[in-house]
Coordinates of C-alpha atoms in Angstrom, one line a residue:
Chain X
M271 CA 144.0 87.1 95.1
E272 CA 144.4 86.3 91.5
S273 CA 143.1 83.0 91.3
N274 CA 140.3 83.5 93.3
E275 CA 139.4 86.2 90.6
R276 CA 139.9 83.7 87.9
E277 CA 137.6 81.3 89.6
E278 CA 135.1 84.2 90.3
N279 CA 135.4 85.2 86.3
H280 CA 135.2 81.0 85.4
L281 CA 131.9 80.6 87.5
H282 CA 130.7 83.7 85.8
Q283 CA 130.8 82.4 82.5
L284 CA 129.6 79.3 83.6
I285 CA 126.4 80.8 84.7
K286 CA 126.3 83.4 81.9
T287 CA 126.5 80.3 79.1
Q288 CA 124.8 77.0 81.0
A289 CA 122.3 78.3 83.8
T290 CA 118.7 78.8 81.9
Y291 CA 117.8 82.4 81.5
H292 CA 113.8 81.7 81.0
Q293 CA 112.1 83.5 78.3
A294 CA 108.9 85.1 79.4
P295 CA 106.1 82.9 77.5
K296 CA 104.5 84.8 74.7
E297 CA 100.9 85.4 76.0
L298 CA 102.4 87.2 79.0
E299 CA 103.0 90.4 77.1
A300 CA 99.6 90.6 75.6
R301 CA 98.1 89.8 79.2
I302 CA 100.2 92.7 80.6
K303 CA 99.3 95.0 77.9
Q304 CA 95.4 94.2 78.6
A305 CA 95.4 95.0 82.3
L306 CA 97.0 98.1 81.8
L307 CA 94.6 99.2 79.3
K308 CA 92.0 98.1 82.1
E309 CA 93.8 100.1 84.8
K310 CA 93.9 103.3 82.7
V311 CA 90.4 103.1 81.9
D312 CA 89.7 102.8 85.7
H313 CA 91.7 105.7 86.6
Q314 CA 90.3 108.0 84.0
E315 CA 86.8 108.0 85.3
K316 CA 87.3 109.4 88.8
L317 CA 88.8 112.6 87.6
S318 CA 86.6 115.0 85.3
V319 CA 87.5 118.6 83.8
S320 CA 85.4 120.1 86.1
D321 CA 87.5 118.4 89.2
W322 CA 90.7 120.1 87.7
V323 CA 89.3 123.4 87.5
K324 CA 88.4 123.4 91.0
R325 CA 91.5 122.2 91.8
L326 CA 93.4 125.0 90.0
L327 CA 91.1 128.3 90.9
P328 CA 92.3 129.2 94.1
F329 CA 95.7 129.5 92.5
G330 CA 95.0 131.3 89.9
L331 CA 96.2 129.0 87.2
V332 CA 93.4 129.0 85.0
F333 CA 95.1 131.4 82.7
A334 CA 98.6 130.0 83.2
S335 CA 100.5 128.9 80.2
G336 CA 100.0 125.6 78.7
V337 CA 103.1 123.8 80.0
G338 CA 102.8 125.2 83.2
F339 CA 99.2 124.4 83.7
S340 CA 99.4 120.7 82.9
L341 CA 102.6 120.6 84.9
F342 CA 100.9 121.9 88.0
V343 CA 98.0 119.7 87.3
S344 CA 99.6 116.3 87.0
N345 CA 101.6 117.0 90.3
S346 CA 98.5 117.3 92.3
V347 CA 96.7 114.8 90.7
M348 CA 99.5 112.5 91.0
N349 CA 99.9 113.4 95.0
E350 CA 96.2 112.4 94.9
R351 CA 96.3 109.3 93.0
Y352 CA 99.3 108.3 94.9
H353 CA 97.6 108.9 98.2
K354 CA 94.9 106.8 97.3
E355 CA 97.2 103.7 96.2
I356 CA 98.6 103.7 99.1
V357 CA 95.6 104.2 101.4
Q358 CA 94.5 101.1 99.5
E359 CA 97.8 98.9 100.1
V360 CA 97.9 100.1 103.7
L361 CA 94.4 98.4 104.1
D362 CA 95.5 95.1 102.3
Q363 CA 99.0 95.0 104.5
H364 CA 96.8 95.3 107.8
I365 CA 94.2 92.9 107.1
R366 CA 96.5 90.3 105.6
S367 CA 98.5 90.9 108.9
L368 CA 95.6 89.9 111.0
Q369 CA 95.6 86.3 109.6
V370 CA 97.0 84.0 112.1
A371 CA 101.2 83.9 112.2
H372 CA 101.2 86.9 109.7
L373 CA 101.1 89.7 112.7
T374 CA 105.1 89.6 113.3
D375 CA 108.5 88.8 111.7
V376 CA 110.0 89.7 114.9
T377 CA 107.8 89.1 118.0
S378 CA 108.8 91.2 121.0
T379 CA 107.5 93.7 123.4
D380 CA 111.1 94.8 123.8
Q381 CA 111.8 98.0 121.3
H382 CA 115.4 97.4 121.9
T383 CA 114.8 93.6 120.3
V384 CA 112.6 95.0 117.8
K385 CA 114.4 98.1 116.3
P386 CA 117.7 96.6 115.7
W387 CA 116.1 93.6 114.0
F388 CA 115.2 96.2 111.2
A389 CA 119.0 96.7 110.7
G390 CA 120.2 95.1 107.5
K391 CA 116.7 94.7 106.3
L392 CA 115.7 98.2 105.6
D393 CA 117.9 101.0 104.2
F394 CA 116.4 103.2 106.8
S395 CA 116.1 102.6 110.7
P396 CA 112.6 103.3 111.9
P397 CA 111.9 104.7 115.4
V398 CA 110.2 101.7 117.5
H399 CA 108.7 102.4 121.1
D400 CA 106.5 100.1 123.3
F401 CA 103.6 102.2 125.0
S402 CA 102.2 99.5 127.0
S403 CA 101.8 101.6 130.6
Q404 CA 99.3 104.0 128.2
G405 CA 97.4 100.8 127.1
Y406 CA 99.2 99.9 123.6
A407 CA 101.5 97.3 123.7
L408 CA 104.2 96.6 120.9
I409 CA 103.5 93.2 119.8
G410 CA 106.3 93.2 117.4
G411 CA 107.7 94.3 113.9
R412 CA 106.9 92.9 110.3
L413 CA 108.7 93.5 107.1
D414 CA 106.2 95.1 104.5
Y415 CA 106.2 96.2 100.9
I416 CA 104.1 99.1 100.3
G417 CA 104.3 101.9 97.6
G418 CA 107.0 100.2 95.6
R419 CA 109.5 100.0 98.4
S420 CA 110.4 98.0 101.7
V421 CA 108.5 99.6 104.9
A422 CA 108.6 98.7 108.4
G423 CA 105.5 97.6 109.9
L424 CA 105.0 97.7 113.5
A425 CA 102.0 95.8 115.4
Y426 CA 100.4 96.8 118.5
R427 CA 97.6 95.8 120.9
H428 CA 95.1 97.9 122.4
R429 CA 92.4 95.9 124.0
Q430 CA 91.3 93.6 121.8
H431 CA 92.3 95.7 118.8
T432 CA 95.1 95.2 116.5
V433 CA 97.1 98.9 115.5
N434 CA 99.5 98.7 112.8
V435 CA 102.2 101.3 112.3
F436 CA 103.8 101.2 108.8
I437 CA 106.8 103.9 108.5
W438 CA 109.0 104.9 105.7
P439 CA 111.4 107.6 104.6
D440 CA 109.7 110.3 102.7
N441 CA 111.0 113.8 102.7
K442 CA 107.8 115.4 101.0
S443 CA 105.2 114.5 103.5
T444 CA 104.9 117.2 106.1
H445 CA 101.2 117.4 106.3
E446 CA 99.4 117.4 109.2
Y447 CA 97.5 114.0 109.4
N448 CA 94.3 112.8 107.6
V449 CA 91.9 110.6 109.3
L450 CA 90.0 108.0 107.1
D451 CA 87.3 106.0 107.4
N452 CA 87.3 103.1 105.3
N453 CA 84.9 99.9 105.5
G454 CA 85.1 100.0 109.2
F455 CA 88.8 100.8 109.3
H456 CA 90.6 104.1 110.5
I457 CA 93.6 105.5 108.9
I458 CA 95.7 108.3 110.1
D459 CA 98.7 109.2 108.6
W460 CA 101.2 112.1 109.0
G461 CA 105.1 113.2 108.2
Q462 CA 107.5 113.8 110.9
Q463 CA 111.0 114.2 110.4
G464 CA 111.5 112.8 107.3
M465 CA 109.7 109.8 107.7
H466 CA 106.1 108.9 106.7
Y467 CA 103.6 107.1 109.2
W468 CA 100.5 105.6 108.9
A469 CA 98.8 104.3 111.7
V470 CA 95.5 101.9 110.6
S471 CA 93.4 99.9 112.8
D472 CA 89.6 98.8 113.5
L473 CA 89.8 100.9 116.7
N474 CA 87.5 104.1 116.6
S475 CA 89.0 107.3 115.5
E476 CA 89.0 108.8 119.0
E477 CA 91.5 106.4 120.2
L478 CA 93.6 106.4 117.3
K479 CA 94.2 109.8 117.2
S480 CA 95.4 109.2 121.0
F481 CA 97.5 106.8 119.9
V482 CA 99.2 108.7 117.3
E483 CA 99.9 111.7 119.7
L484 CA 101.6 109.4 122.0
I485 CA 103.7 108.3 118.9
K486 CA 104.0 111.9 117.9
Q487 CA 105.6 113.2 121.0
K488 CA 107.9 110.2 121.4
I489 CA 109.9 110.5 118.1
Chain D
M271 CA 95.8 104.5 74.5
T272 CA 97.3 107.8 76.4
T273 CA 100.7 109.0 76.3
K274 CA 101.2 107.8 79.7
N275 CA 100.3 104.0 78.7
Q276 CA 102.6 104.4 75.5
H277 CA 105.6 105.8 77.0
F278 CA 105.3 103.3 80.3
E279 CA 105.1 100.1 77.7
R280 CA 108.1 101.3 75.6
L281 CA 109.9 102.0 78.8
A282 CA 109.1 98.9 81.0
L283 CA 107.9 95.9 78.1
P284 CA 111.5 95.4 76.9
H285 CA 112.5 94.2 80.7
L286 CA 109.5 91.5 80.2
N287 CA 112.2 88.5 80.1
A288 CA 114.5 90.0 82.9
C289 CA 111.6 90.0 85.1
Y290 CA 110.3 87.0 83.9
N291 CA 113.6 85.5 84.5
L292 CA 114.0 86.7 87.7
A293 CA 110.2 85.6 89.2
R294 CA 110.9 82.1 87.7
W295 CA 114.0 81.8 89.7
L296 CA 112.5 82.7 92.9
L297 CA 109.1 81.2 92.4
K298 CA 110.2 77.9 90.6
D299 CA 107.0 77.6 88.9
E300 CA 105.9 78.9 85.6
H301 CA 102.5 80.0 86.6
S302 CA 103.4 81.9 89.8
A303 CA 105.9 83.5 88.0
Q304 CA 103.7 85.0 85.2
D305 CA 100.9 85.8 88.0
A306 CA 103.9 87.9 90.0
V307 CA 105.3 89.5 86.9
Q308 CA 101.6 90.5 85.7
E309 CA 101.2 92.2 89.4
A310 CA 104.4 93.6 89.2
Y311 CA 103.8 95.9 86.1
L312 CA 100.5 96.8 87.2
R313 CA 102.2 98.3 90.5
A314 CA 105.1 99.7 88.3
F315 CA 102.6 101.1 85.8
R316 CA 100.5 102.7 89.4
F317 CA 103.5 103.8 91.1
F318 CA 105.4 105.0 87.6
E319 CA 105.4 108.8 88.8
S320 CA 107.5 107.6 91.8
F321 CA 110.2 106.4 89.4
N322 CA 112.3 109.4 89.0
G323 CA 114.3 108.5 85.8
G324 CA 117.4 106.4 86.0
E325 CA 117.6 102.9 84.9
I326 CA 114.2 101.3 84.8
R327 CA 115.5 97.9 84.8
P328 CA 116.6 97.6 88.6
W329 CA 113.5 99.3 89.4
L330 CA 111.3 97.1 87.7
L331 CA 113.2 93.9 89.0
G332 CA 113.2 95.5 92.7
I333 CA 109.3 95.5 92.3
V334 CA 109.1 91.8 90.7
R335 CA 111.5 90.9 93.8
N336 CA 109.3 91.8 96.5
V337 CA 106.1 90.7 94.9
C338 CA 107.5 87.4 94.8
F339 CA 108.7 87.6 98.3
S340 CA 105.5 88.3 99.2
Y341 CA 103.9 85.5 97.2
L342 CA 106.8 83.3 99.1
R343 CA 105.7 84.6 102.3
H344 CA 102.2 83.9 101.9
E345 CA 102.8 79.9 101.1
Q346 CA 105.1 79.6 103.9
H347 CA 105.8 82.6 106.2
H348 CA 109.5 81.9 105.9
A349 CA 110.9 84.4 103.7
H350 CA 113.1 86.2 105.9
H351 CA 114.7 83.3 107.3
E352 CA 117.4 81.4 105.7
E353 CA 115.6 78.0 104.3
F354 CA 118.8 75.7 104.0
D355 CA 118.6 72.3 102.0
E356 CA 120.6 70.8 104.9
D357 CA 120.8 67.4 102.6
Y358 CA 122.1 69.0 99.7
H359 CA 124.3 71.3 101.2
S360 CA 126.1 69.2 104.1
A361 CA 127.9 67.3 101.5
S362 CA 128.8 70.1 100.0
Q363 CA 130.8 71.5 103.2
E364 CA 133.1 68.3 102.8
S365 CA 133.5 68.8 99.2
A366 CA 134.6 72.5 100.0
S367 CA 138.0 71.5 101.7
E368 CA 138.7 70.0 98.4
L369 CA 138.2 73.1 96.7
S370 CA 141.3 74.8 98.3
S371 CA 143.9 72.1 97.6
T372 CA 142.8 72.1 94.2
P373 CA 141.8 75.5 92.7
E374 CA 142.2 74.6 89.2
A375 CA 139.4 71.6 89.8
L376 CA 136.7 73.8 88.4
L377 CA 138.7 75.0 85.5
V378 CA 138.4 71.1 83.7
L379 CA 135.2 70.8 85.2
K380 CA 132.5 70.3 82.4
V381 CA 129.2 71.1 83.8
D382 CA 126.0 70.8 81.8
R383 CA 123.0 73.2 82.3
Q384 CA 120.9 70.6 84.3
R385 CA 123.4 70.1 86.9
L386 CA 124.0 73.8 87.3
N387 CA 120.3 74.8 87.3
T388 CA 119.5 72.3 89.6
A389 CA 122.3 73.5 92.0
I390 CA 121.3 77.0 91.5
E391 CA 117.7 75.9 92.6
H392 CA 118.7 74.5 96.1
L393 CA 120.2 77.8 96.7
P394 CA 118.6 79.0 99.7
T395 CA 116.4 81.9 98.3
S396 CA 118.2 85.2 99.4
Y397 CA 121.7 83.4 98.0
R398 CA 119.9 82.5 94.8
E399 CA 118.2 86.2 94.4
T400 CA 121.8 87.8 94.6
L401 CA 123.2 85.5 92.3
I402 CA 120.5 85.9 89.6
L403 CA 120.8 89.9 89.7
R404 CA 124.6 89.6 89.8
E405 CA 125.4 87.0 87.3
L406 CA 122.7 86.7 84.7
E407 CA 121.4 90.4 85.2
E408 CA 124.8 92.0 85.8
L409 CA 123.9 94.7 87.9
A410 CA 126.0 96.6 90.2
Y411 CA 126.6 95.9 93.7
E412 CA 124.4 99.1 94.7
D413 CA 121.3 98.2 92.7
I414 CA 121.6 95.0 94.1
A415 CA 121.5 96.4 97.3
H416 CA 118.7 98.5 97.0
I417 CA 116.4 95.9 95.3
V418 CA 117.3 93.3 98.0
G419 CA 116.8 95.9 100.7
V420 CA 120.3 95.0 102.5
P421 CA 123.5 96.8 103.2
I422 CA 126.2 96.5 100.3
G423 CA 128.2 94.6 102.6
T424 CA 125.5 91.9 103.2
V425 CA 125.2 91.7 99.3
M426 CA 129.0 90.7 98.6
S427 CA 128.9 88.5 101.7
R428 CA 125.9 86.5 100.3
L429 CA 127.5 86.4 96.6
S430 CA 130.5 84.8 98.3
R431 CA 128.6 82.4 100.2
A432 CA 126.4 81.5 97.1
R433 CA 129.4 80.8 94.8
H434 CA 131.1 79.2 97.4
L435 CA 127.9 76.7 97.8
L436 CA 127.7 76.5 94.0
R437 CA 131.1 75.4 93.4
A438 CA 131.2 72.8 96.2
A439 CA 127.7 71.7 94.8
L440 CA 129.4 71.1 91.4
V441 CA 132.5 69.4 92.6
R442 CA 130.7 66.8 94.4
E443 CA 128.6 66.0 91.7
K444 CA 131.6 65.4 89.4
T445 CA 132.6 62.8 92.1

């Protein structure tokens, strides 16, 4: 309706001209630049020239043209760095979730309650299954944020251990799962049907692998 | 300084004010907002390879938004429930009915900055963020939907609700 549009425009003008548009304090830009410089240094130390050569030799690309060479290198370097970053974030989110009252946003052992809870909060629908009969009970779901995007978090309990499963869409990840040991936490990640899965827990790797198999078969 | 640093700074730093403004409106505190923006820029830098071109501003604002919600969660664990300032908005429901009979009322209303800022501040976070992203940043609905992680329909209904509450609050203040 016309008058609604006019009201909307008027309100828009009002907000645009009268509401405060906060300017960043002068020091903030300098602080960020400092932090970025430090960030760059930390990453560069991790990769030496010989690492790069070792990576490329099996593919016979050491003699490739300059442009192709650097593009290929940056992709594999990027993937590994990206993976390392995700590992860290997955761990952080897992540990944070173990704090009191931080484990779930929706608490239910019923997958038919948890799964629809994500609708309207995520732009994808995560598969949710309860494995109580096999000893892995669904506790609930949680909205989390990893790798620059919103992800689904599913919390499970196995004996006294909490297992978190993070899920988000990723068409690129089709690799077989990796098992990582990080400070007593085990992390397994894999790609399946366009989703990237991460299972993390202080549970031993054998049992975590069994749990991952349960999930893989159910999807 | 590497090419990557230079490239990232050249693309991302021009949007510092937009990022700070959003953080400041969400967290209502300048020190938290500064911390959140710094953390957001670091994350953006680390995940810069995952940015596949297009407009960088919505991408950055999405990261800022999520860092802020993470801060809010940590404080009160209510980020996904609508905090609703009952006292402030219950009176607005009454004056909302006034609105439908006097649509021109808003046109003659002179609203000052303080009153408007306060009214926006009192909006529930999910309405406030949609309002800021649409009215101050003038982002497309699709971008807002992606940043906030809800369908476009939800964006539009939150906007509509936010505007409604805002108008009602301003009319009430006048009387």
